């Protein structure tokens, strides 16, 4: 039997090149080796307010982007988290074995909580639901960007604690980071992670950005004031652009860009990104032209994963004595 892979993306904001290089591209590359389940985590998205009509459209857009990025629905399962009730049910069972201190320690919680006046309980519970997403499928590999490493450690801690309290129930999942592109930084500020929620037109390259817009954003990206690329002392902005270019086109390396003037280097980066995204955007347009196709893919995904999820929920409840 193939080992199982599980990962997810929130259907909020615009998916960007960080999501692609940190997650989707890696998923597409490893999917043939595993039984892969890729989840649109809409229950995570609602931990901050989402406009209902927009959220419903984003769920479909995200599914279409999974496929456009190379997830093959003939090989992998694509599903929407809220359509499988076991995720929320298991999250509650796991909440009851999770010390509050573990959740307060999460970096993402601290950052998000600091941005809000009233902090919803969902923001705190967020990583427990993520643990449920993973443990419910007994996934052994979780391909994510670096920002999720801490949540993955927490997932293992929760699984371990549950297993030691109630007996072996969950498979221990391993984090799988891409070799390049695990942490893409904002173009406007290379000290900040590129994120869906950050504002500012020059911050992120959206996967559906027009090539002209991509070019403009990269040409305007923040760098230091050196004249040319020096591999021995690259500033954060240049290092980030190089990581983006390298992940898009592996023939681009430190050596091949050494000595290039910043303007020329940025043109090279833009060309690599545009060439990478062009087929993705074309495929996206094809997929969205046929809504029936997308619905069928999500239905198949749901039907495949439902019994796996149900089995784990039953096993977990049984282990805890929740049966008569
Ligand atoms: P999110 O946008 O939070 O739903 O993240 C979805 C996936 O993209 C996760 O695996 C993240 O680790 C990954 N990801 C998000 N932002 C970045 C980034 N700036 N660089 C690399 N990976 C990222
Ligand atoms: N928290 C993840 C993020 O924001 C998304 C996510 C939810 C996820 N459930 C998951 C990722 C399960 C991997 C596995 O990036």
Short mmCIF file of C-alpha atoms and ligand atoms in Angstrom, two decimals:
data_model
loop_
_atom_site.label_atom_id
_atom_site.label_comp_id
_atom_site.label_asym_id
_atom_site.label_seq_id
_atom_site.Cartn_x
_atom_site.Cartn_y
_atom_site.Cartn_z
CA UNK A 1 0.00 0.00 0.00
CA UNK A 2 1.25 3.50 -0.85
CA UNK A 3 1.95 5.87 2.05
CA UNK A 4 -0.58 8.67 2.34
CA UNK A 5 0.04 12.37 1.76
CA UNK A 6 -2.24 15.13 3.03
CA UNK A 7 -1.98 18.86 2.60
CA UNK A 8 -4.24 21.89 2.37
CA UNK A 9 -4.58 25.51 1.31
CA UNK A 10 -7.07 28.06 2.59
CA UNK A 11 -9.51 29.45 0.03
CA UNK A 12 -8.99 33.01 1.19
CA UNK A 13 -7.30 35.90 -0.58
CA UNK A 14 -5.36 35.35 -3.77
CA UNK A 15 -3.12 32.31 -4.10
CA UNK A 16 0.41 33.53 -4.76
CA UNK A 17 3.76 32.31 -5.97
CA UNK A 18 4.73 31.46 -2.36
CA UNK A 19 1.79 29.03 -2.17
CA UNK A 20 2.83 27.59 -5.50
CA UNK A 21 6.56 27.19 -4.83
CA UNK A 22 6.14 26.27 -1.15
CA UNK A 23 3.25 23.87 -1.58
CA UNK A 24 1.40 23.19 -4.86
CA UNK A 25 4.45 22.58 -7.04
CA UNK A 26 5.83 20.13 -4.50
CA UNK A 27 2.45 18.35 -4.31
CA UNK A 28 2.40 17.90 -8.07
CA UNK A 29 5.93 16.50 -8.01
CA UNK A 30 5.38 13.89 -5.32
CA UNK A 31 1.77 12.86 -6.01
CA UNK A 32 2.57 9.81 -8.12
CA UNK A 33 4.56 8.20 -5.31
CA UNK A 34 1.78 8.36 -2.71
CA UNK A 35 -1.94 8.18 -2.17
CA UNK A 36 -2.41 11.93 -2.08
CA UNK A 37 -5.28 13.93 -0.62
CA UNK A 38 -5.32 17.68 -1.22
CA UNK A 39 -7.78 19.68 0.78
CA UNK A 40 -9.34 23.09 0.37
CA UNK A 41 -9.45 24.08 4.03
CA UNK A 42 -12.50 26.33 4.11
CA UNK A 43 -13.07 25.78 7.85
CA UNK A 44 -9.64 27.31 8.43
CA UNK A 45 -10.47 30.27 6.20
CA UNK A 46 -13.46 31.25 8.36
CA UNK A 47 -11.28 31.75 11.43
CA UNK A 48 -11.22 35.29 10.07
CA UNK A 49 -14.40 36.80 8.58
CA UNK A 50 -15.02 35.89 4.94
CA UNK A 51 -17.72 37.37 2.74
CA UNK A 52 -19.99 34.33 2.11
CA UNK A 53 -20.47 34.85 -1.65
CA UNK A 54 -16.75 35.45 -2.15
CA UNK A 55 -15.78 32.45 -0.04
CA UNK A 56 -17.99 30.12 -2.03
CA UNK A 57 -16.40 31.38 -5.29
CA UNK A 58 -12.89 31.09 -3.78
CA UNK A 59 -13.42 27.44 -2.86
CA UNK A 60 -13.98 26.61 -6.53
CA UNK A 61 -11.17 28.90 -7.68
CA UNK A 62 -8.75 27.19 -5.30
CA UNK A 63 -9.78 23.73 -6.53
CA UNK A 64 -9.25 24.88 -10.12
CA UNK A 65 -5.82 26.25 -9.20
CA UNK A 66 -4.83 22.92 -7.62
CA UNK A 67 -5.51 21.20 -10.94
CA UNK A 68 -3.97 24.00 -13.00
CA UNK A 69 -0.80 23.73 -10.87
CA UNK A 70 -0.44 20.09 -11.83
CA UNK A 71 -2.47 18.12 -9.30
CA UNK A 72 -3.87 15.32 -11.41
CA UNK A 73 -7.40 14.37 -10.31
CA UNK A 74 -6.89 10.96 -11.91
CA UNK A 75 -4.01 10.35 -9.52
CA UNK A 76 -4.83 12.40 -6.42
CA UNK A 77 -7.94 13.22 -4.45
CA UNK A 78 -9.08 16.84 -4.21
CA UNK A 79 -11.71 17.62 -1.59
CA UNK A 80 -13.29 20.43 0.43
CA UNK A 81 -12.76 20.18 4.19
CA UNK A 82 -16.26 21.31 5.24
CA UNK A 83 -17.88 18.57 3.12
CA UNK A 84 -16.35 15.86 5.34
CA UNK A 85 -17.85 16.27 8.83
CA UNK A 86 -15.20 14.11 10.50
CA UNK A 87 -12.61 16.95 10.38
CA UNK A 88 -14.58 19.13 12.80
CA UNK A 89 -15.60 16.13 14.90
CA UNK A 90 -12.04 14.87 15.31
CA UNK A 91 -10.85 18.41 16.02
CA UNK A 92 -13.07 18.46 19.13
CA UNK A 93 -11.75 15.11 20.34
CA UNK A 94 -8.19 16.38 19.88
CA UNK A 95 -8.97 19.72 21.53
CA UNK A 96 -9.70 17.78 24.70
CA UNK A 97 -6.15 16.38 24.86
CA UNK A 98 -4.40 19.64 23.90
CA UNK A 99 -2.99 21.83 26.67
CA UNK A 100 -3.86 25.49 26.17
CA UNK A 101 -0.20 26.47 26.63
CA UNK A 102 0.74 24.58 23.44
CA UNK A 103 -1.70 26.73 21.46
CA UNK A 104 -0.69 30.05 23.00
CA UNK A 105 2.90 29.29 21.99
CA UNK A 106 2.16 29.09 18.25
CA UNK A 107 3.90 31.87 16.33
CA UNK A 108 1.03 32.19 13.83
CA UNK A 109 -1.44 32.57 16.70
CA UNK A 110 0.66 35.31 18.30
CA UNK A 111 0.95 37.20 15.02
CA UNK A 112 -2.74 36.93 14.14
CA UNK A 113 -3.91 37.70 17.67
CA UNK A 114 -1.77 40.84 17.72
CA UNK A 115 -3.51 42.07 14.55
CA UNK A 116 -7.02 41.87 16.00
CA UNK A 117 -8.96 43.66 18.69
CA UNK A 118 -11.08 40.66 19.60
CA UNK A 119 -9.41 37.35 19.01
CA UNK A 120 -11.83 34.60 17.96
CA UNK A 121 -11.50 31.18 19.57
CA UNK A 122 -11.11 29.77 16.05
CA UNK A 123 -7.72 31.50 15.72
CA UNK A 124 -6.50 29.65 18.80
CA UNK A 125 -8.05 26.32 17.77
CA UNK A 126 -6.76 26.61 14.21
CA UNK A 127 -3.77 24.22 14.64
CA UNK A 128 -5.92 21.57 16.35
CA UNK A 129 -8.21 21.52 13.32
CA UNK A 130 -5.11 21.25 11.15
CA UNK A 131 -3.94 18.30 13.24
CA UNK A 132 -7.35 16.71 12.69
CA UNK A 133 -7.04 17.21 8.90
CA UNK A 134 -3.81 15.25 8.93
CA UNK A 135 -4.50 12.60 11.56
CA UNK A 136 -7.96 11.76 10.23
CA UNK A 137 -6.33 10.28 7.10
CA UNK A 138 -3.42 8.68 8.99
CA UNK A 139 -1.19 10.65 6.61
CA UNK A 140 2.53 9.98 7.01
CA UNK A 141 3.76 12.85 4.81
CA UNK A 142 2.64 16.48 4.85
CA UNK A 143 4.15 18.71 2.14
CA UNK A 144 3.99 22.36 3.25
CA UNK A 145 5.97 25.60 3.26
CA UNK A 146 8.29 26.34 6.16
CA UNK A 147 5.76 28.52 7.99
CA UNK A 148 3.75 25.37 8.79
CA UNK A 149 6.62 23.46 10.45
CA UNK A 150 5.58 24.53 13.93
CA UNK A 151 1.98 23.42 13.33
CA UNK A 152 3.30 20.05 12.16
CA UNK A 153 5.35 19.66 15.34
CA UNK A 154 2.23 20.42 17.32
CA UNK A 155 0.33 17.82 15.30
CA UNK A 156 2.91 15.20 16.28
CA UNK A 157 2.75 16.31 19.93
CA UNK A 158 -1.04 15.99 19.93
CA UNK A 159 -0.90 12.58 18.24
CA UNK A 160 1.73 11.36 20.69
CA UNK A 161 -0.23 12.58 23.68
CA UNK A 162 -3.40 10.95 22.41
CA UNK A 163 -1.59 7.69 21.68
CA UNK A 164 -0.03 7.58 25.11
CA UNK A 165 -3.30 8.37 26.89
CA UNK A 166 -5.60 6.12 24.88
CA UNK A 167 -3.40 3.64 22.99
CA UNK A 168 -1.89 3.65 19.48
CA UNK A 169 -4.45 5.41 17.29
CA UNK A 170 -2.64 7.85 15.00
CA UNK A 171 0.18 7.58 12.48
CA UNK A 172 2.99 10.08 13.16
CA UNK A 173 3.17 12.51 10.20
CA UNK A 174 6.47 13.87 8.82
CA UNK A 175 6.93 17.38 7.45
CA UNK A 176 8.04 17.55 3.80
CA UNK A 177 9.57 20.90 2.78
CA UNK A 178 10.58 21.77 -0.79
CA UNK A 179 14.36 22.12 -1.34
CA UNK A 180 13.94 25.61 -2.85
CA UNK A 181 11.02 27.96 -2.25
CA UNK A 182 10.02 26.81 1.26
CA UNK A 183 9.84 30.43 2.39
CA UNK A 184 9.19 33.09 -0.24
CA UNK A 185 9.34 36.64 1.05
CA UNK A 186 7.29 39.71 0.06
CA UNK A 187 8.58 41.63 -2.97
CA UNK A 188 7.94 44.96 -1.26
CA UNK A 189 9.60 43.85 2.00
CA UNK A 190 11.94 40.84 1.87
CA UNK A 191 11.94 40.58 5.65
CA UNK A 192 8.25 39.58 5.66
CA UNK A 193 6.86 36.26 4.42
CA UNK A 194 4.79 36.62 1.25
CA UNK A 195 1.23 36.24 2.48
CA UNK A 196 -2.32 36.25 1.15
CA UNK A 197 -3.52 38.69 3.74
CA UNK A 198 -0.79 41.32 3.33
CA UNK A 199 -2.00 44.45 1.60
CA UNK A 200 -0.13 46.40 -1.04
CA UNK A 201 -0.06 45.91 -4.80
CA UNK A 202 3.65 45.16 -4.91
CA UNK A 203 3.71 42.54 -2.15
CA UNK A 204 2.83 39.24 -3.82
CA UNK A 205 2.70 37.71 -7.29
CA UNK A 206 -0.76 36.20 -7.61
CA UNK A 207 -0.90 32.99 -9.63
CA UNK A 208 -3.45 34.60 -11.93
CA UNK A 209 -1.61 37.91 -12.38
CA UNK A 210 -1.26 39.10 -15.96
CA UNK A 211 2.33 38.71 -17.29
CA UNK A 212 2.64 42.50 -17.60
CA UNK A 213 1.69 42.90 -13.94
CA UNK A 214 4.18 40.21 -12.92
CA UNK A 215 6.93 41.98 -14.85
CA UNK A 216 6.10 45.31 -13.24
CA UNK A 217 5.99 43.87 -9.70
CA UNK A 218 9.36 42.16 -10.09
CA UNK A 219 11.03 45.20 -11.65
CA UNK A 220 9.85 47.24 -8.66
CA UNK A 221 10.82 44.68 -6.02
CA UNK A 222 12.81 46.06 -3.10
CA UNK A 223 16.55 45.38 -3.22
CA UNK A 224 19.68 46.85 -1.68
CA UNK A 225 21.60 49.51 -3.58
CA UNK A 226 24.51 47.42 -4.85
CA UNK A 227 24.91 47.67 -8.63
CA UNK A 228 25.14 43.98 -9.50
CA UNK A 229 24.51 40.49 -8.12
CA UNK A 230 27.33 39.34 -5.86
CA UNK A 231 26.72 35.73 -4.74
CA UNK A 232 29.07 36.26 -1.78
CA UNK A 233 26.93 39.02 -0.26
CA UNK A 234 23.37 38.96 -1.46
CA UNK A 235 20.85 41.19 0.33
CA UNK A 236 17.50 39.67 1.36
CA UNK A 237 15.67 41.11 -1.68
CA UNK A 238 18.09 39.68 -4.23
CA UNK A 239 18.29 36.33 -2.40
CA UNK A 240 14.49 36.13 -2.48
CA UNK A 241 14.28 36.92 -6.20
CA UNK A 242 16.95 34.31 -6.87
CA UNK A 243 15.03 31.69 -4.85
CA UNK A 244 11.90 32.48 -6.86
CA UNK A 245 13.76 32.27 -10.17
CA UNK A 246 15.57 29.07 -9.19
CA UNK A 247 12.38 27.37 -8.10
CA UNK A 248 10.73 28.36 -11.39
CA UNK A 249 13.72 27.41 -13.54
CA UNK A 250 16.38 25.16 -11.97
CA UNK A 251 18.94 26.14 -14.63
CA UNK A 252 19.17 29.55 -12.93
CA UNK A 253 21.77 29.40 -10.14
CA UNK A 254 23.98 31.72 -8.08
CA UNK A 255 26.76 31.09 -10.57
CA UNK A 256 24.71 31.91 -13.68
CA UNK A 257 23.52 35.26 -12.27
CA UNK A 258 26.83 36.37 -10.70
CA UNK A 259 27.80 39.86 -11.86
CA UNK A 260 24.44 40.61 -13.54
CA UNK A 261 23.23 44.18 -13.12
CA UNK A 262 20.05 44.32 -11.01
CA UNK A 263 17.87 45.50 -13.91
CA UNK A 264 18.95 42.61 -16.12
CA UNK A 265 18.69 40.14 -13.26
CA UNK A 266 15.12 41.22 -12.53
CA UNK A 267 14.20 40.80 -16.21
CA UNK A 268 15.55 37.25 -16.04
CA UNK A 269 13.54 36.53 -12.87
CA UNK A 270 10.37 37.95 -14.43
CA UNK A 271 10.84 35.85 -17.57
CA UNK A 272 11.29 32.67 -15.48
CA UNK A 273 8.16 33.37 -13.41
CA UNK A 274 6.04 34.26 -16.44
CA UNK A 275 7.17 31.13 -18.31
CA UNK A 276 6.30 28.99 -15.24
CA UNK A 277 2.86 30.52 -14.72
CA UNK A 278 1.78 30.76 -18.34
CA UNK A 279 0.73 27.08 -18.74
CA UNK A 280 -0.88 27.16 -15.28
CA UNK A 281 -3.00 30.17 -16.25
CA UNK A 282 -3.98 28.60 -19.56
CA UNK A 283 -5.06 25.39 -17.83
CA UNK A 284 -6.97 27.42 -15.23
CA UNK A 285 -9.03 29.07 -17.96
CA UNK A 286 -9.82 25.69 -19.51
CA UNK A 287 -10.91 24.19 -16.20
CA UNK A 288 -13.12 27.08 -15.17
CA UNK A 289 -14.84 27.03 -18.56
CA UNK A 290 -16.41 23.72 -17.50
CA UNK A 291 -17.91 23.99 -13.97
CA UNK A 292 -19.35 20.48 -14.22
CA UNK A 293 -15.85 19.07 -14.38
CA UNK A 294 -14.78 20.73 -11.14
CA UNK A 295 -17.92 19.60 -9.34
CA UNK A 296 -17.29 16.02 -10.45
CA UNK A 297 -13.67 16.13 -9.24
CA UNK A 298 -14.70 17.40 -5.79
CA UNK A 299 -17.51 14.85 -5.54
CA UNK A 300 -15.14 11.99 -6.35
CA UNK A 301 -12.62 13.29 -3.83
CA UNK A 302 -15.22 13.53 -1.10
CA UNK A 303 -16.62 10.08 -1.77
CA UNK A 304 -13.16 8.55 -1.64
CA UNK A 305 -12.09 10.17 1.62
CA UNK A 306 -15.38 9.94 3.58
CA UNK A 307 -15.00 6.30 4.66
CA UNK A 308 -11.33 6.83 5.63
CA UNK A 309 -12.31 9.82 7.78
CA UNK A 310 -15.26 8.01 9.32
CA UNK A 311 -13.10 5.02 10.18
CA UNK A 312 -10.59 7.17 12.09
CA UNK A 313 -13.33 9.07 13.93
CA UNK A 314 -14.91 5.77 15.03
CA UNK A 315 -11.55 4.39 16.10
CA UNK A 316 -10.77 7.55 18.07
CA UNK A 317 -14.15 7.65 19.80
CA UNK A 318 -13.85 3.99 20.63
CA UNK A 319 -10.38 4.50 22.12
CA UNK A 320 -11.80 7.25 24.36
CA UNK A 321 -14.75 5.19 25.52
CA UNK A 322 -17.29 7.12 23.47
CA UNK A 323 -19.39 4.09 22.60
CA UNK A 324 -22.29 2.23 24.13
P1 LIG B 1 -1.91 29.42 3.18
O1 LIG B 1 -1.71 30.54 2.23
O2 LIG B 1 -1.62 29.83 4.60
O3 LIG B 1 -3.21 28.69 3.02
O4 LIG B 1 -0.76 28.35 2.87
C1 LIG B 1 -0.90 27.26 1.99
C2 LIG B 1 0.43 26.59 1.75
O5 LIG B 1 1.35 27.49 1.13
C3 LIG B 1 1.13 26.10 3.03
O6 LIG B 1 1.77 24.87 2.76
C4 LIG B 1 2.14 27.17 3.31
O7 LIG B 1 3.25 26.71 4.04
C5 LIG B 1 2.54 27.58 1.91
N1 LIG B 1 3.00 28.98 1.89
C6 LIG B 1 2.27 30.07 2.22
N2 LIG B 1 3.01 31.19 2.11
C7 LIG B 1 4.25 30.81 1.70
C8 LIG B 1 5.46 31.50 1.40
N3 LIG B 1 5.54 32.82 1.50
N4 LIG B 1 6.53 30.76 1.00
C9 LIG B 1 6.45 29.42 0.88
N5 LIG B 1 5.34 28.71 1.16
C10 LIG B 1 4.24 29.38 1.56
N1 LIG B 2 -2.61 25.87 8.08
C1 LIG B 2 -2.24 25.65 6.72
C2 LIG B 2 -1.77 26.98 6.10
O1 LIG B 2 -2.29 28.01 6.41
C3 LIG B 2 -3.35 25.08 5.90
C4 LIG B 2 -3.73 23.73 6.36
C5 LIG B 2 -4.87 23.38 7.02
C6 LIG B 2 -2.97 22.55 6.19
N2 LIG B 2 -4.92 22.03 7.26
C7 LIG B 2 -3.75 21.50 6.77
C8 LIG B 2 -1.74 22.25 5.63
C9 LIG B 2 -3.29 20.19 6.81
C10 LIG B 2 -1.28 20.94 5.68
C11 LIG B 2 -2.05 19.91 6.27
O2 LIG B 2 -0.92 26.95 5.28
#
